[in-house]
Short mmCIF file of C-alpha atoms in Angstrom, two decimals:
data_model
loop_
_atom_site.label_atom_id
_atom_site.label_comp_id
_atom_site.label_asym_id
_atom_site.label_seq_id
_atom_site.Cartn_x
_atom_site.Cartn_y
_atom_site.Cartn_z
CA MET A 1 -77.26 13.06 -16.91
CA PRO A 2 -74.46 15.38 -18.10
CA TYR A 3 -72.84 12.95 -20.51
CA HIS A 4 -70.13 14.32 -22.79
CA THR A 5 -69.81 12.96 -26.32
CA PHE A 6 -66.49 13.35 -28.07
CA LYS A 7 -66.74 14.21 -31.74
CA CYS A 8 -64.08 11.63 -32.54
CA SER A 9 -66.19 8.92 -30.85
CA GLU A 10 -69.58 9.73 -32.37
CA CYS A 11 -69.15 6.64 -34.54
CA ILE A 12 -68.91 4.52 -31.37
CA PRO A 13 -72.22 5.07 -29.56
CA GLU A 14 -71.16 2.75 -26.72
CA ARG A 15 -68.73 5.48 -25.58
CA ALA A 16 -71.61 7.87 -24.88
CA LYS A 17 -71.79 7.12 -21.16
CA HIS A 18 -68.06 6.95 -20.45
CA ALA A 19 -67.51 10.71 -20.07
CA VAL A 20 -69.40 13.26 -17.98
CA VAL A 21 -69.12 16.93 -17.05
CA LYS A 22 -69.78 17.78 -13.42
CA GLY A 23 -72.47 20.46 -13.48
CA PRO A 24 -73.72 22.87 -10.81
CA GLY A 25 -75.28 21.10 -7.86
CA GLU A 26 -74.80 17.65 -9.33
CA ASP A 27 -73.83 14.72 -7.15
CA LEU A 28 -72.62 11.20 -7.76
CA THR A 29 -76.10 10.01 -8.77
CA SER A 30 -76.01 12.19 -11.87
CA CYS A 31 -72.39 12.69 -12.93
CA LEU A 32 -70.74 9.28 -12.67
CA PRO A 33 -69.33 7.73 -15.87
CA LEU A 34 -69.43 4.02 -16.53
CA GLY A 35 -66.16 2.44 -15.40
CA TYR A 36 -64.19 -0.80 -15.30
CA LEU A 37 -66.04 -2.45 -18.18
CA ASN A 38 -64.62 -4.45 -21.05
CA THR A 39 -62.90 -2.21 -23.58
CA ILE A 40 -65.22 -1.34 -26.46
CA PRO A 41 -63.88 -2.71 -29.77
CA GLY A 42 -62.71 0.07 -32.06
CA THR A 43 -61.82 2.57 -29.36
CA ILE A 44 -58.10 1.67 -29.39
CA SER A 45 -57.80 1.86 -25.62
CA GLU A 46 -54.51 2.71 -23.91
CA ARG A 47 -55.15 0.23 -21.10
CA GLY A 48 -52.71 -2.36 -19.88
CA CYS A 49 -53.59 -6.02 -19.34
CA ALA A 50 -54.06 -8.15 -16.23
CA TYR A 51 -50.53 -9.58 -16.55
CA CYS A 52 -49.18 -6.02 -16.59
CA GLY A 53 -51.19 -5.17 -13.47
CA ALA A 54 -49.86 -8.19 -11.60
CA LYS A 55 -46.19 -8.04 -12.56
CA HIS A 56 -45.53 -4.43 -13.46
CA VAL A 57 -47.51 -2.74 -10.70
CA ILE A 58 -47.40 -5.07 -7.70
CA GLY A 59 -44.96 -7.93 -8.18
CA ALA A 60 -41.92 -6.21 -9.64
CA PRO A 61 -41.18 -3.86 -6.68
CA MET A 62 -40.24 -6.86 -4.51
CA LYS A 63 -36.53 -6.29 -4.25
CA ASP A 64 -34.86 -9.64 -3.54
CA VAL A 65 -36.64 -11.70 -6.17
CA ILE A 66 -36.08 -13.06 -9.67
CA HIS A 67 -39.22 -12.00 -11.56
CA MET A 68 -39.72 -14.56 -14.34
CA SER A 69 -42.35 -14.07 -17.06
CA HIS A 70 -43.49 -17.27 -18.74
CA GLY A 71 -44.36 -16.17 -22.24
CA PRO A 72 -43.11 -14.20 -25.24
CA VAL A 73 -40.26 -11.80 -24.54
CA GLY A 74 -42.38 -8.82 -25.60
CA CYS A 75 -44.55 -9.20 -22.50
CA THR A 76 -41.50 -8.92 -20.29
CA TYR A 77 -39.99 -6.02 -22.17
CA ASP A 78 -43.23 -4.04 -21.84
CA THR A 79 -43.13 -4.37 -18.03
CA TRP A 80 -39.43 -3.71 -17.39
CA GLN A 81 -38.00 -0.48 -16.01
CA THR A 82 -40.89 1.80 -17.02
CA LYS A 83 -41.50 2.71 -13.38
CA ARG A 84 -38.83 3.80 -10.93
CA TYR A 85 -39.43 1.20 -8.22
CA ILE A 86 -36.18 1.79 -6.39
CA SER A 87 -34.90 -0.34 -3.51
CA ASP A 88 -32.21 -0.36 -0.84
CA ASN A 89 -30.43 -3.42 -2.28
CA ASP A 90 -28.84 -1.56 -5.19
CA ASN A 91 -32.06 -1.74 -7.23
CA PHE A 92 -31.62 -5.42 -8.11
CA GLN A 93 -35.20 -5.71 -9.35
CA LEU A 94 -34.68 -2.88 -11.85
CA LYS A 95 -31.44 -4.10 -13.38
CA TYR A 96 -32.53 -7.39 -14.85
CA THR A 97 -35.55 -8.90 -16.54
CA TYR A 98 -36.28 -12.58 -17.06
CA ALA A 99 -38.43 -14.33 -19.64
CA THR A 100 -38.81 -17.83 -20.98
CA ASP A 101 -38.96 -16.33 -24.48
CA VAL A 102 -41.73 -18.59 -25.70
CA LYS A 103 -41.75 -19.14 -29.50
CA GLU A 104 -44.20 -20.77 -31.92
CA LYS A 105 -42.65 -24.22 -31.40
CA HIS A 106 -43.34 -23.97 -27.65
CA ILE A 107 -46.96 -23.08 -28.29
CA ILE A 108 -47.28 -26.22 -30.40
CA PHE A 109 -45.31 -28.66 -28.25
CA GLY A 110 -45.58 -27.06 -24.80
CA ALA A 111 -43.22 -24.78 -22.88
CA GLU A 112 -42.84 -26.49 -19.49
CA LYS A 113 -39.32 -27.74 -20.26
CA GLN A 114 -38.39 -24.26 -21.44
CA LEU A 115 -39.69 -22.81 -18.17
CA LYS A 116 -37.75 -25.24 -15.99
CA GLN A 117 -34.53 -24.65 -17.89
CA ASN A 118 -34.89 -20.89 -17.56
CA MET A 119 -35.62 -21.12 -13.83
CA LEU A 120 -32.54 -23.23 -13.19
CA GLU A 121 -30.38 -20.92 -15.29
CA ALA A 122 -31.64 -17.83 -13.47
CA PHE A 123 -30.93 -19.27 -10.01
CA LYS A 124 -27.46 -20.32 -11.20
CA ALA A 125 -26.73 -16.85 -12.60
CA PHE A 126 -27.70 -15.21 -9.28
CA PRO A 127 -26.72 -17.67 -6.54
CA ASP A 128 -27.42 -15.17 -3.76
CA ILE A 129 -31.06 -14.79 -4.79
CA LYS A 130 -33.17 -17.66 -3.48
CA ARG A 131 -36.65 -16.33 -4.24
CA MET A 132 -38.57 -16.23 -7.52
CA THR A 133 -41.96 -15.19 -8.85
CA ILE A 134 -43.36 -16.64 -12.05
CA TYR A 135 -46.01 -14.74 -14.00
CA GLN A 136 -48.36 -16.48 -16.39
CA THR A 137 -49.07 -14.78 -19.73
CA CYS A 138 -51.79 -15.25 -22.32
CA ALA A 139 -49.81 -17.58 -24.56
CA THR A 140 -48.80 -20.13 -21.91
CA ALA A 141 -52.18 -19.94 -20.17
CA LEU A 142 -53.93 -20.87 -23.41
CA ILE A 143 -51.76 -23.94 -23.97
CA GLY A 144 -52.26 -25.06 -20.37
CA ASP A 145 -48.70 -25.18 -19.02
CA ASP A 146 -48.71 -26.44 -15.42
CA ILE A 147 -46.51 -23.78 -13.84
CA GLU A 148 -47.18 -24.94 -10.29
CA ALA A 149 -45.86 -28.42 -11.08
CA VAL A 150 -42.70 -27.04 -12.67
CA ALA A 151 -42.14 -24.72 -9.70
CA GLN A 152 -42.43 -27.66 -7.32
CA GLU A 153 -39.92 -29.66 -9.38
CA VAL A 154 -37.37 -26.86 -9.21
CA THR A 155 -37.98 -26.36 -5.49
CA ASP A 156 -37.45 -30.07 -4.80
CA GLU A 157 -34.35 -30.14 -6.98
CA LEU A 158 -32.62 -27.07 -5.50
CA GLY A 159 -33.92 -27.36 -1.94
CA ASP A 160 -33.13 -23.88 -0.63
CA VAL A 161 -35.35 -21.79 -2.89
CA ASP A 162 -38.93 -20.56 -2.60
CA ILE A 163 -41.12 -19.85 -5.63
CA PHE A 164 -44.37 -17.90 -5.98
CA VAL A 165 -46.67 -18.56 -8.95
CA CYS A 166 -49.02 -15.86 -10.21
CA ASN A 167 -51.53 -17.03 -12.79
CA SER A 168 -52.26 -13.64 -14.30
CA PRO A 169 -52.71 -13.95 -18.08
CA GLY A 170 -53.43 -10.73 -19.89
CA PHE A 171 -57.01 -11.71 -20.62
CA GLY A 172 -57.70 -12.25 -16.89
CA GLY A 173 -59.67 -9.00 -16.48
CA PRO A 174 -60.95 -5.89 -18.25
CA SER A 175 -57.69 -4.07 -17.49
CA GLN A 176 -54.56 -4.22 -15.37
CA SER A 177 -56.77 -3.88 -12.31
CA GLY A 178 -57.81 -7.50 -12.81
CA GLY A 179 -54.17 -8.45 -12.34
CA HIS A 180 -53.99 -6.49 -9.09
CA HIS A 181 -56.73 -8.70 -7.70
CA LYS A 182 -55.13 -11.91 -8.91
CA ILE A 183 -51.71 -11.32 -7.37
CA ASN A 184 -53.23 -10.06 -4.08
CA ILE A 185 -55.25 -13.22 -3.63
CA ALA A 186 -52.51 -15.53 -4.91
CA TRP A 187 -50.01 -14.09 -2.43
CA ILE A 188 -52.22 -14.53 0.61
CA ASN A 189 -53.23 -18.01 -0.53
CA GLN A 190 -49.71 -19.25 -1.21
CA LYS A 191 -47.30 -17.30 0.98
CA VAL A 192 -48.79 -15.39 3.90
CA GLY A 193 -48.32 -17.35 7.11
CA THR A 194 -45.38 -19.41 5.87
CA VAL A 195 -42.78 -17.38 7.83
CA GLU A 196 -42.91 -16.27 11.46
CA PRO A 197 -41.47 -12.73 11.71
CA LYS A 198 -39.51 -11.21 14.57
CA ILE A 199 -41.63 -8.72 16.51
CA THR A 200 -39.65 -5.82 18.02
CA SER A 201 -42.40 -3.38 19.04
CA ASP A 202 -45.82 -3.21 20.66
CA TYR A 203 -46.99 -1.36 17.55
CA VAL A 204 -46.78 -3.42 14.37
CA ILE A 205 -48.18 -2.59 10.92
CA ASN A 206 -48.10 -3.71 7.32
CA TYR A 207 -47.78 -0.73 4.99
CA VAL A 208 -49.80 -1.77 1.94
CA GLY A 209 -50.32 -0.33 -1.53
CA ASP A 210 -47.11 1.66 -1.92
CA TYR A 211 -44.56 0.68 -4.56
CA ASN A 212 -41.67 2.95 -3.61
CA ILE A 213 -41.75 5.11 -6.72
CA GLN A 214 -38.50 7.09 -6.38
CA GLY A 215 -38.60 6.40 -2.63
CA ASP A 216 -42.24 7.15 -1.70
CA CYS A 217 -42.49 4.08 0.51
CA GLU A 218 -39.24 4.74 2.34
CA VAL A 219 -40.38 8.27 3.19
CA MET A 220 -43.60 6.99 4.73
CA VAL A 221 -41.85 4.18 6.61
CA ASP A 222 -39.53 6.79 8.12
CA TYR A 223 -42.53 8.59 9.64
CA PHE A 224 -43.86 5.36 11.12
CA LYS A 225 -40.50 4.42 12.60
CA ARG A 226 -40.13 7.88 14.13
CA MET A 227 -43.44 7.25 15.88
CA GLY A 228 -42.07 3.99 17.34
CA ILE A 229 -43.99 1.68 15.00
CA GLN A 230 -42.50 -1.48 13.54
CA VAL A 231 -43.24 -1.83 9.82
CA LEU A 232 -43.44 -5.59 9.48
CA SER A 233 -43.71 -5.56 5.69
CA THR A 234 -44.26 -3.19 2.79
CA PHE A 235 -46.58 -4.48 0.07
CA THR A 236 -44.65 -4.28 -2.13
CA GLY A 237 -42.40 -1.24 -2.48
CA ASN A 238 -38.86 -2.02 -1.32
CA GLY A 239 -40.45 -5.17 0.05
CA SER A 240 -38.63 -8.34 0.97
CA TYR A 241 -40.17 -11.64 -0.17
CA ASP A 242 -39.82 -13.31 3.23
CA GLU A 243 -41.04 -10.27 5.17
CA LEU A 244 -44.19 -10.33 3.06
CA ARG A 245 -44.72 -13.96 4.03
CA GLY A 246 -45.10 -12.79 7.63
CA MET A 247 -47.88 -10.23 7.05
CA HIS A 248 -50.27 -12.21 9.27
CA ARG A 249 -48.55 -11.00 12.47
CA ALA A 250 -49.29 -7.28 12.04
CA GLN A 251 -51.80 -5.51 14.27
CA LEU A 252 -52.92 -3.07 11.58
CA ASN A 253 -52.88 -2.84 7.79
CA VAL A 254 -52.18 0.74 6.72
CA LEU A 255 -53.47 1.00 3.15
CA GLU A 256 -52.35 3.67 0.69
CA CYS A 257 -53.52 2.63 -2.80
CA ALA A 258 -56.96 1.11 -2.33
CA ARG A 259 -57.32 0.34 -6.03
CA SER A 260 -54.38 -2.04 -6.21
CA SER A 261 -54.19 -3.60 -2.74
CA GLU A 262 -57.43 -3.45 -0.84
CA TYR A 263 -58.01 -7.10 -1.72
CA ILE A 264 -55.19 -8.45 0.42
CA CYS A 265 -56.14 -6.12 3.29
CA ASN A 266 -59.70 -7.39 3.19
CA GLU A 267 -58.52 -11.00 3.20
CA LEU A 268 -56.12 -10.35 6.08
CA LYS A 269 -59.09 -9.01 8.01
CA VAL A 270 -61.22 -12.08 7.26
CA ARG A 271 -58.51 -14.68 7.86
CA TYR A 272 -56.43 -13.11 10.63
CA GLY A 273 -58.64 -10.36 12.07
CA ILE A 274 -56.22 -7.56 11.15
CA PRO A 275 -58.10 -4.26 10.73
CA ARG A 276 -57.60 -1.98 7.74
CA LEU A 277 -56.93 1.77 7.91
CA ASP A 278 -56.89 3.82 4.68
CA ILE A 279 -54.49 6.77 4.55
CA ASP A 280 -53.22 9.38 2.09
CA GLY A 281 -49.55 10.31 1.82
CA PHE A 282 -50.02 13.21 -0.63
CA GLY A 283 -50.48 16.78 0.55
CA PHE A 284 -49.80 18.44 3.89
CA LYS A 285 -53.32 18.24 5.33
CA PRO A 286 -54.20 14.69 4.15
CA LEU A 287 -50.81 13.38 5.28
CA ALA A 288 -51.05 15.03 8.71
CA GLU A 289 -54.54 13.58 9.18
CA SER A 290 -53.33 10.16 8.06
CA LEU A 291 -50.37 10.05 10.43
CA MET A 292 -52.68 11.05 13.26
CA LYS A 293 -55.18 8.30 12.33
CA VAL A 294 -52.45 5.67 12.60
CA ALA A 295 -51.21 7.22 15.84
CA MET A 296 -54.68 7.18 17.38
CA PHE A 297 -54.97 3.45 16.72
CA PHE A 298 -51.93 2.86 18.94
CA GLY A 299 -52.21 5.81 21.32
CA LEU A 300 -49.21 7.61 19.83
CA GLU A 301 -50.83 10.98 19.17
CA LYS A 302 -48.05 12.92 20.92
CA GLU A 303 -45.35 11.30 18.80
CA ALA A 304 -47.29 11.92 15.59
CA GLN A 305 -48.01 15.56 16.40
CA ALA A 306 -44.34 16.23 17.03
CA ILE A 307 -43.47 14.88 13.56
CA ILE A 308 -46.28 16.85 11.90
CA ASP A 309 -45.29 20.11 13.59
CA GLU A 310 -41.63 19.67 12.72
CA GLU A 311 -42.26 18.80 9.06
CA ILE A 312 -44.81 21.54 8.41
CA ALA A 313 -42.59 24.19 10.02
CA ARG A 314 -39.73 23.08 7.76
CA TRP A 315 -41.53 22.72 4.44
CA LYS A 316 -44.72 24.83 4.43
CA PRO A 317 -42.98 28.13 3.57
CA GLU A 318 -41.44 26.55 0.49
CA LEU A 319 -44.81 25.11 -0.59
CA ASP A 320 -46.32 28.59 -0.16
CA TRP A 321 -43.67 30.05 -2.48
CA TYR A 322 -44.75 27.69 -5.26
CA ALA A 323 -48.48 28.00 -4.55
CA LYS A 324 -48.39 31.76 -5.21
CA ARG A 325 -46.91 31.08 -8.65
CA LEU A 326 -49.10 28.07 -9.56
CA LYS A 327 -52.42 29.65 -8.65
CA GLY A 328 -55.04 29.43 -11.39
CA LYS A 329 -53.07 27.18 -13.73
CA LYS A 330 -55.32 24.58 -15.39
CA VAL A 331 -54.54 20.88 -14.95
CA CYS A 332 -55.81 17.72 -16.60
CA LEU A 333 -55.38 15.07 -13.92
CA TRP A 334 -54.99 11.91 -15.98
CA PRO A 335 -53.12 9.33 -13.83
CA GLY A 336 -53.96 5.80 -12.71
CA GLY A 337 -56.78 4.76 -10.40
CA SER A 338 -55.90 6.10 -6.96
CA LYS A 339 -54.15 9.38 -7.79
CA LEU A 340 -57.38 10.39 -9.50
CA TRP A 341 -58.81 11.05 -6.04
CA HIS A 342 -55.63 11.36 -3.96
CA TRP A 343 -54.71 14.52 -5.89
CA ALA A 344 -58.00 15.97 -7.19
CA HIS A 345 -58.80 18.22 -4.23
CA VAL A 346 -55.46 18.76 -2.54
CA ILE A 347 -53.62 20.23 -5.53
CA GLU A 348 -56.38 22.82 -5.73
CA GLU A 349 -56.45 23.52 -1.99
CA GLU A 350 -52.70 23.56 -1.31
CA MET A 351 -51.20 24.62 -4.66
CA GLY A 352 -53.99 26.73 -6.15
CA LEU A 353 -54.19 24.68 -9.36
CA ASP A 354 -57.51 24.31 -11.20
CA VAL A 355 -58.39 20.70 -12.08
CA VAL A 356 -60.38 20.85 -15.33
CA SER A 357 -60.44 17.13 -16.10
CA VAL A 358 -59.87 13.73 -14.49
CA TYR A 359 -59.60 10.38 -16.17
CA SER A 360 -58.66 6.80 -15.46
CA LYS A 361 -57.86 3.94 -17.77
CA PHE A 362 -58.66 1.20 -15.26
CA GLY A 363 -60.37 2.83 -12.29
CA HIS A 364 -63.47 1.25 -10.80
CA GLN A 365 -66.68 3.07 -9.96
CA GLY A 366 -65.35 3.74 -6.48
CA ASP A 367 -62.38 5.64 -7.91
CA PHE A 368 -64.64 7.87 -9.96
CA GLU A 369 -66.98 8.38 -7.02
CA LYS A 370 -64.14 9.70 -4.85
CA GLY A 371 -62.43 11.60 -7.65
CA ILE A 372 -65.52 13.38 -8.96
CA ALA A 373 -66.72 14.15 -5.44
CA ARG A 374 -63.46 16.02 -4.89
CA CYS A 375 -63.49 17.85 -8.24
CA SER A 376 -64.85 21.32 -8.83
CA GLU A 377 -67.85 22.05 -11.05
CA GLY A 378 -67.14 21.91 -14.76
CA ALA A 379 -64.55 19.14 -14.56
CA LEU A 380 -64.65 16.58 -17.37
CA ALA A 381 -64.36 12.98 -16.13
CA ILE A 382 -63.44 10.27 -18.66
CA ASP A 383 -63.29 6.50 -18.29
CA ASP A 384 -60.83 4.53 -20.44
CA PRO A 385 -60.02 7.31 -22.92
CA ASN A 386 -58.18 6.74 -26.16
CA GLU A 387 -55.59 8.99 -27.72
CA LEU A 388 -58.02 10.82 -29.99
CA GLU A 389 -60.33 11.62 -27.08
CA GLY A 390 -57.37 12.87 -25.08
CA ILE A 391 -56.29 15.16 -27.92
CA GLU A 392 -59.82 16.49 -28.34
CA ALA A 393 -60.09 17.15 -24.59
CA MET A 394 -56.78 19.04 -24.54
CA LYS A 395 -57.75 21.18 -27.52
CA THR A 396 -61.11 21.99 -25.92
CA LEU A 397 -60.01 22.54 -22.31
CA LYS A 398 -56.65 24.15 -23.13
CA PRO A 399 -54.89 23.04 -19.92
CA ASP A 400 -51.54 24.50 -18.94
CA ILE A 401 -50.23 21.08 -17.88
CA ILE A 402 -51.35 17.46 -17.57
CA PHE A 403 -50.33 14.84 -15.03
CA THR A 404 -50.28 11.48 -16.81
CA GLY A 405 -48.08 8.71 -18.17
CA VAL A 406 -45.37 8.85 -20.81
CA ARG A 407 -47.45 7.92 -23.84
CA PRO A 408 -50.23 10.53 -23.52
CA GLY A 409 -47.66 12.93 -22.07
CA GLU A 410 -45.56 12.90 -25.22
CA VAL A 411 -48.70 13.53 -27.28
CA ALA A 412 -49.44 16.56 -25.08
CA LYS A 413 -45.97 17.97 -25.69
CA LYS A 414 -46.62 17.86 -29.44
CA LEU A 415 -49.66 20.05 -28.78
CA GLY A 416 -47.53 22.53 -26.86
CA ILE A 417 -48.77 21.39 -23.44
CA GLN A 418 -46.37 20.40 -20.69
CA TYR A 419 -46.81 17.19 -18.71
CA LEU A 420 -45.51 15.58 -15.55
CA ASN A 421 -45.18 11.83 -15.22
CA ALA A 422 -47.88 10.88 -12.70
CA HIS A 423 -46.89 7.22 -12.74
CA ALA A 424 -43.11 7.21 -12.33
CA TYR A 425 -42.58 10.89 -11.44
CA HIS A 426 -40.04 13.29 -12.86
CA ASN A 427 -37.99 14.09 -9.73
CA GLY A 428 -39.70 12.36 -6.84
CA PRO A 429 -40.51 11.16 -4.30
CA TYR A 430 -43.80 13.07 -4.15
CA LYS A 431 -45.14 11.56 -0.91
CA GLY A 432 -44.38 13.12 2.43
CA PHE A 433 -44.15 16.79 3.36
CA GLU A 434 -40.87 17.34 1.54
CA GLY A 435 -42.09 15.21 -1.36
CA TRP A 436 -45.13 17.44 -1.82
CA VAL A 437 -42.81 20.44 -2.20
CA ARG A 438 -40.78 18.48 -4.76
CA PHE A 439 -44.00 17.88 -6.68
CA ALA A 440 -44.81 21.61 -6.60
CA ARG A 441 -41.27 22.36 -7.77
CA ASP A 442 -41.60 19.99 -10.73
CA ILE A 443 -44.95 21.54 -11.70
CA TYR A 444 -43.41 25.01 -11.48
CA ASN A 445 -40.37 24.02 -13.52
CA ALA A 446 -42.55 22.48 -16.22
CA LEU A 447 -44.96 25.42 -16.49
CA TYR A 448 -42.31 28.11 -16.56
CA SER A 449 -39.56 26.41 -18.50
CA PRO A 450 -38.04 28.98 -20.89
CA ILE A 451 -37.52 26.20 -23.43
CA HIS A 452 -41.22 25.33 -23.21
CA GLN A 453 -42.11 28.95 -23.94
CA LEU A 454 -40.08 28.73 -27.16
CA ALA A 455 -41.27 25.24 -28.11
CA SER A 456 -44.70 26.44 -29.25
CA ILE A 457 -43.30 29.10 -31.58
CA ASP A 458 -43.24 28.23 -35.27
CA ILE A 459 -39.89 29.71 -36.24
CA SER A 460 -40.78 29.39 -39.92
CA GLN A 461 -43.58 31.90 -39.38
CA THR A 462 -42.48 33.98 -36.39
CA GLU A 463 -39.23 35.86 -35.90
CA VAL A 464 -37.65 35.08 -32.56
CA ASP A 465 -35.97 37.86 -30.63
CA GLY A 466 -32.72 36.38 -29.39
CA SER A 467 -31.59 39.45 -27.52
CA GLY A 468 -32.37 38.05 -24.07
CA PHE A 469 -33.14 34.92 -22.11
CA SER A 470 -35.92 34.72 -19.51
CA THR A 471 -35.42 32.59 -16.43
CA ARG A 472 -38.28 30.62 -14.89
CA GLN A 473 -38.70 33.16 -12.11
CA LEU A 474 -38.80 36.11 -14.49
CA ILE A 475 -41.68 34.42 -16.26
CA SER A 476 -43.52 33.22 -13.15
CA ASP A 477 -43.26 36.41 -11.12
CA VAL A 478 -44.88 38.74 -13.64
CA ASN A 479 -48.22 38.53 -11.85
CA ILE A 480 -46.86 38.41 -8.29
CA ASP A 481 -47.91 41.40 -6.20
CA LYS A 482 -44.65 43.30 -5.72
CA THR A 483 -46.10 45.39 -2.87
CA ALA A 484 -47.04 42.37 -0.75
CA ILE A 485 -44.66 41.46 2.02
CA THR A 486 -43.10 38.07 1.41
CA PRO A 487 -41.89 36.24 4.54
CA PRO A 488 -38.13 35.69 4.31
CA GLU A 489 -38.49 31.94 4.80
CA GLU A 490 -40.59 31.62 1.62
CA GLN A 491 -38.25 30.37 -1.09
CA PRO A 492 -37.92 27.64 -3.71
CA TYR A 493 -37.11 24.06 -2.67
CA THR A 494 -33.93 23.80 -0.60
CA GLY A 495 -33.83 20.03 -0.08
CA ASP A 496 -31.23 17.59 -1.39
CA TYR A 497 -31.24 16.15 -4.89
CA ASP A 498 -31.48 12.71 -3.24
CA CYS A 499 -33.65 12.85 -0.14
CA VAL A 500 -34.14 9.08 0.20
CA THR A 501 -30.78 7.32 0.41
CA LYS A 502 -29.88 9.03 3.68
CA LEU A 503 -32.95 7.49 5.32
CA ARG A 504 -31.49 4.00 4.89
CA ASP A 505 -28.69 4.56 7.40
CA LYS A 506 -30.89 6.38 9.89
CA THR A 507 -31.12 5.06 13.44
CA TYR A 508 -34.22 5.27 15.58
CA PRO A 509 -34.52 5.32 19.38
CA GLU A 510 -35.43 2.09 21.10
CA PRO A 511 -39.07 1.93 22.24
CA SER A 512 -39.42 3.02 25.85
CA HIS A 513 -42.49 0.84 26.40
CA LYS A 514 -42.52 -2.80 27.47
CA LEU A 515 -42.78 -5.22 24.59
CA VAL A 516 -45.87 -7.39 24.61
CA LYS A 517 -45.52 -10.71 22.86
CA VAL A 518 -47.79 -11.04 19.83
CA VAL A 519 -49.40 -14.48 19.68
#
């Protein structure tokens, strides 16, 4: 077993089996780290909690909802606005955060009255918003506040509101992934089937596991609509509360992030017989295959192929321009659970990057199985790393760039290594054909930033020649073969700064087929 022991963790022997190096000829039986276990005391993990997984990842993207946290204000602050879950209703869910601001006196005497008062005040402050989610936290779970009873009181008192309760205290799982499970199951138990949706097409799906980071979800929904498919609900990116109550009437669940949302898909299969189809919206080849998979379910292969051909003809030359300049650059792929395997192979195949390490703070064994299977030999895979292990890995592997979150990303910058935000993106969306070119552009801009070239110079020790200024392209094109013929259509990204907003006013042709009533 090719376990890797970090020098900084030699004093914690329990960490010995949480990192592996994929060796020649090794398969998943011999190079799989332990994953999704309780955090080992003393490792100072960077994980989030189950409450964070429920509210921050899945609940908060719902756009027409007051998201109320029942607990100390710090819990709410930590899960507000750190991801760019945009929406087409002027980003209501990003502008405000709500908390009952529980204090010591509430822990002693109970906080149910405090919760009810805050709920009534929130509905009064936003009279047009009639939907609310309440998230349990550690503090109020431990004192036993009956949130369901309070929610029912407010519903009875106001009459025209609907309230969803998510009991997701931070201690409810080894990591934020435990919260994913809790909110999935709570939603289908409490809300699915309580609204009958309007069916407008013979082809009806739920698009599940996309949270509309900088418009990812809206890009994918556009493809489906162009194929003639009705997207009944999006769980939960740019999702409407009432639309998500009607998920039971879809014919197919199209699942993007299996780590966060496979639970509700599996339950929809058991309870309503709706099949599940896993797809991948990142990369030209995986996306084309995914659109065709959905099309084949409905017999819409011709429509899907037309979209694929049009998009690839438009964007592939620009991807090729970046791929020539990114080839051979070393990457530490350190995102969340699903991007570990969504990106591991395709950034090598389509951009020429070399993935030297993958890690996940909350991924399950299945995430590592898929991620490591798609990695090249020599890649270092780490489960639940801490900051010291991350620093040691960067100093050893010497990557050119890492894809990760803000906290480890800022540490990387101090070491002179660029990073891109894998969680909230720098200039997304990154899904879709155009989105994949935007991702390549952001990688290129980070790697070849003239400022970054200067940032690693110690001006107290090295004299800087200020006679000239190198542009990104002057730096990146040094190793480009000048004698090779470059097709004229190959060029840097030519899309709009905002490629999402225009989709919201787009009209789609009426289906030419006869509508069959869904019973």
